[in-house]
């Protein structure tokens, strides 16, 4: 899963990046809103994590520009603000979820999976395609109820095919999903 993290605090960004990478996510980080907008428009991410307090612009403006630019990638706001008004503004601006800092790794991972699942049209953690069942949370695959042991890359390929079933996938999409944006392994 590819995640764009737009966070200006270096320590917080490193911490979040480590949390996500420990779960097998490919994380791309920037500390500037303008760069985040450009990256969000150019590359295909499964989720954008967005801080509201950035040095060059407000996170709400980043969110607005992403949505105006037709970026449909789900956006989860990460903020230290507990204010209801701020939360309501972000949801009104197109945010898909909101987490108040500090947060626990397990909650971040669970919310990340849930937001991505919903954005792909899957309310459940298990996606069924014919006789194949892909469990996004457990990272397991079953065929006719029998567990199939796969390598990490094999699982990632089935995950991508399941999440994007019914759509055409390019070689670049596979490489981005499998190798985190590198052109070749």
Tab-separated table of C-alpha atoms in Angstrom:
chain	number	residue	atom	x	y	z
A	1	UNK	CA	0.000	0.000	0.000
A	2	UNK	CA	1.363	3.392	-1.007
A	3	UNK	CA	0.949	6.269	1.471
A	4	UNK	CA	1.858	9.943	1.034
A	5	UNK	CA	2.631	11.602	4.374
A	6	UNK	CA	2.512	15.412	4.434
A	7	UNK	CA	3.903	16.348	7.859
A	8	UNK	CA	6.244	19.221	8.776
A	9	UNK	CA	7.474	17.948	12.164
A	10	UNK	CA	10.464	15.731	11.382
A	11	UNK	CA	10.216	13.600	14.543
A	12	UNK	CA	6.493	12.994	14.057
A	13	UNK	CA	6.995	12.185	10.374
A	14	UNK	CA	9.734	9.664	11.219
A	15	UNK	CA	7.585	8.047	13.888
A	16	UNK	CA	4.576	7.684	11.579
A	17	UNK	CA	6.786	6.445	8.757
A	18	UNK	CA	8.258	3.743	11.019
A	19	UNK	CA	4.775	2.694	12.183
A	20	UNK	CA	3.575	2.279	8.617
A	21	UNK	CA	6.735	0.685	7.231
A	22	UNK	CA	6.684	-1.914	10.005
A	23	UNK	CA	3.339	-3.042	8.541
A	24	UNK	CA	4.702	-3.248	5.000
A	25	UNK	CA	3.477	0.114	3.683
A	26	UNK	CA	5.462	2.141	1.157
A	27	UNK	CA	5.659	5.662	2.622
A	28	UNK	CA	6.602	8.871	0.805
A	29	UNK	CA	7.114	11.939	2.973
A	30	UNK	CA	7.170	15.673	2.394
A	31	UNK	CA	7.070	18.567	4.824
A	32	UNK	CA	5.574	21.093	2.400
A	33	UNK	CA	1.943	21.471	1.377
A	34	UNK	CA	2.754	22.646	-2.143
A	35	UNK	CA	4.960	19.610	-2.775
A	36	UNK	CA	2.284	17.360	-1.292
A	37	UNK	CA	-0.270	18.750	-3.737
A	38	UNK	CA	2.075	18.110	-6.665
A	39	UNK	CA	2.887	14.563	-5.511
A	40	UNK	CA	-0.789	13.805	-4.907
A	41	UNK	CA	-1.673	14.928	-8.435
A	42	UNK	CA	1.195	13.130	-10.183
A	43	UNK	CA	1.402	9.765	-8.403
A	44	UNK	CA	-1.132	7.113	-7.490
A	45	UNK	CA	-1.368	6.682	-3.699
A	46	UNK	CA	-3.758	4.537	-1.700
A	47	UNK	CA	-3.923	7.146	1.091
A	48	UNK	CA	-2.721	10.650	1.910
A	49	UNK	CA	-1.968	11.476	5.562
A	50	UNK	CA	-2.138	15.250	5.989
A	51	UNK	CA	-1.079	17.482	8.879
A	52	UNK	CA	-2.996	20.753	9.184
A	53	UNK	CA	-0.094	22.942	10.309
A	54	UNK	CA	2.439	23.147	7.502
A	55	UNK	CA	5.135	25.798	7.075
A	56	UNK	CA	4.120	26.971	3.611
A	57	UNK	CA	0.330	26.668	3.736
A	58	UNK	CA	-2.592	25.459	5.824
A	59	UNK	CA	-3.516	21.777	5.542
A	60	UNK	CA	-7.118	22.726	4.765
A	61	UNK	CA	-5.877	24.595	1.699
A	62	UNK	CA	-3.833	21.545	0.660
A	63	UNK	CA	-6.963	19.423	0.989
A	64	UNK	CA	-9.006	21.936	-0.999
A	65	UNK	CA	-6.456	22.069	-3.822
A	66	UNK	CA	-6.237	18.271	-3.966
A	67	UNK	CA	-10.012	17.986	-4.298
A	68	UNK	CA	-10.229	20.844	-6.841
A	69	UNK	CA	-7.460	19.067	-8.780
A	70	UNK	CA	-9.688	15.958	-8.964
A	71	UNK	CA	-7.435	13.904	-6.666
A	72	UNK	CA	-9.797	11.240	-5.314
A	73	UNK	CA	-7.232	9.547	-3.091
A	74	UNK	CA	-8.623	9.253	0.444
A	75	UNK	CA	-7.190	11.817	2.872
A	76	UNK	CA	-6.782	11.246	6.603
A	77	UNK	CA	-6.101	14.381	8.648
A	78	UNK	CA	-3.521	14.138	11.447
A	79	UNK	CA	-3.766	17.045	13.853
A	80	UNK	CA	-3.181	18.053	17.435
A	81	UNK	CA	-6.467	19.969	17.439
A	82	UNK	CA	-9.347	18.494	19.415
A	83	UNK	CA	-11.736	21.263	18.293
A	84	UNK	CA	-14.999	20.051	16.781
A	85	UNK	CA	-15.099	23.061	14.442
A	86	UNK	CA	-11.736	22.068	12.924
A	87	UNK	CA	-12.865	18.474	12.464
A	88	UNK	CA	-16.134	19.547	10.825
A	89	UNK	CA	-14.255	21.875	8.437
A	90	UNK	CA	-11.914	19.085	7.334
A	91	UNK	CA	-14.769	16.660	6.670
A	92	UNK	CA	-16.617	19.403	4.808
A	93	UNK	CA	-13.474	20.012	2.766
A	94	UNK	CA	-13.299	16.401	1.623
A	95	UNK	CA	-11.330	14.572	4.323
A	96	UNK	CA	-12.170	10.899	4.797
A	97	UNK	CA	-10.979	10.553	8.402
A	98	UNK	CA	-9.443	12.584	11.227
A	99	UNK	CA	-7.013	11.465	13.924
A	100	UNK	CA	-5.959	13.601	16.866
A	101	UNK	CA	-2.282	13.457	17.853
A	102	UNK	CA	-0.919	11.669	19.726
A	103	UNK	CA	-2.365	8.340	18.596
A	104	UNK	CA	-1.511	4.670	18.985
A	105	UNK	CA	0.094	2.733	16.127
A	106	UNK	CA	-2.664	0.095	16.157
A	107	UNK	CA	-5.362	2.741	15.703
A	108	UNK	CA	-3.465	4.378	12.826
A	109	UNK	CA	-3.042	1.033	11.058
A	110	UNK	CA	-6.682	0.015	11.622
A	111	UNK	CA	-8.031	3.356	10.389
A	112	UNK	CA	-5.677	3.284	7.394
A	113	UNK	CA	-6.956	-0.138	6.337
A	114	UNK	CA	-10.578	0.904	6.888
A	115	UNK	CA	-10.309	4.150	4.903
A	116	UNK	CA	-8.551	2.447	1.993
A	117	UNK	CA	-11.059	-0.431	1.980
A	118	UNK	CA	-14.008	1.960	1.890
A	119	UNK	CA	-12.425	4.091	-0.840
A	120	UNK	CA	-12.081	1.012	-3.043
A	121	UNK	CA	-15.706	0.075	-2.435
A	122	UNK	CA	-15.010	-2.666	0.110
A	123	UNK	CA	-16.660	-2.338	3.500
A	124	UNK	CA	-15.214	-5.630	4.741
A	125	UNK	CA	-11.604	-6.655	5.306
A	126	UNK	CA	-12.064	-9.705	3.075
A	127	UNK	CA	-12.463	-9.329	-0.673
A	128	UNK	CA	-13.965	-12.277	-2.533
A	129	UNK	CA	-13.187	-12.839	-6.192
A	130	UNK	CA	-14.650	-16.110	-7.376
A	131	UNK	CA	-13.262	-18.815	-5.095
A	132	UNK	CA	-10.397	-16.596	-3.862
A	133	UNK	CA	-10.695	-14.676	-0.576
A	134	UNK	CA	-8.076	-12.007	0.176
A	135	UNK	CA	-7.963	-10.854	3.818
A	136	UNK	CA	-6.556	-7.318	3.777
A	137	UNK	CA	-6.097	-7.105	7.537
A	138	UNK	CA	-4.555	-10.532	8.043
A	139	UNK	CA	-2.646	-10.411	4.744
A	140	UNK	CA	-3.770	-13.955	3.956
A	141	UNK	CA	-5.351	-15.679	0.972
A	142	UNK	CA	-7.760	-18.595	0.894
A	143	UNK	CA	-9.056	-20.621	-2.043
A	144	UNK	CA	-12.242	-22.588	-1.351
A	145	UNK	CA	-11.681	-22.053	2.380
A	146	UNK	CA	-8.127	-23.456	2.352
A	147	UNK	CA	-5.284	-21.114	3.196
A	148	UNK	CA	-2.720	-20.591	0.451
A	149	UNK	CA	0.840	-19.764	1.507
A	150	UNK	CA	2.247	-16.966	-0.628
A	151	UNK	CA	5.428	-14.944	-0.653
A	152	UNK	CA	5.121	-11.267	0.229
A	153	UNK	CA	5.258	-10.179	-3.412
A	154	UNK	CA	2.707	-12.811	-4.478
A	155	UNK	CA	0.333	-11.554	-1.777
A	156	UNK	CA	0.876	-7.923	-2.833
A	157	UNK	CA	0.013	-8.811	-6.440
A	158	UNK	CA	-3.227	-10.549	-5.401
A	159	UNK	CA	-4.039	-7.654	-3.059
A	160	UNK	CA	-3.661	-5.137	-5.888
A	161	UNK	CA	-5.710	-7.255	-8.284
A	162	UNK	CA	-8.439	-7.661	-5.656
A	163	UNK	CA	-8.571	-3.987	-4.676
A	164	UNK	CA	-8.662	-2.845	-8.286
A	165	UNK	CA	-10.748	-5.638	-9.810
A	166	UNK	CA	-12.646	-4.493	-12.839
A	167	UNK	CA	-10.021	-1.899	-13.757
A	168	UNK	CA	-7.064	-2.033	-16.094
A	169	UNK	CA	-3.716	-2.156	-14.310
A	170	UNK	CA	-0.505	-0.977	-15.904
A	171	UNK	CA	2.990	-2.321	-15.401
A	172	UNK	CA	3.798	0.943	-13.587
A	173	UNK	CA	0.937	0.366	-11.128
A	174	UNK	CA	2.283	-3.089	-10.308
A	175	UNK	CA	5.842	-1.807	-9.899
A	176	UNK	CA	4.655	1.060	-7.682
A	177	UNK	CA	2.620	-1.300	-5.518
A	178	UNK	CA	5.335	-3.948	-5.299
A	179	UNK	CA	8.475	-1.863	-5.089
A	180	UNK	CA	7.376	1.509	-3.798
A	181	UNK	CA	7.898	3.588	-6.912
A	182	UNK	CA	11.179	2.124	-8.088
A	183	UNK	CA	11.114	1.363	-11.805
A	184	UNK	CA	12.638	-2.064	-11.306
A	185	UNK	CA	13.315	-4.372	-8.373
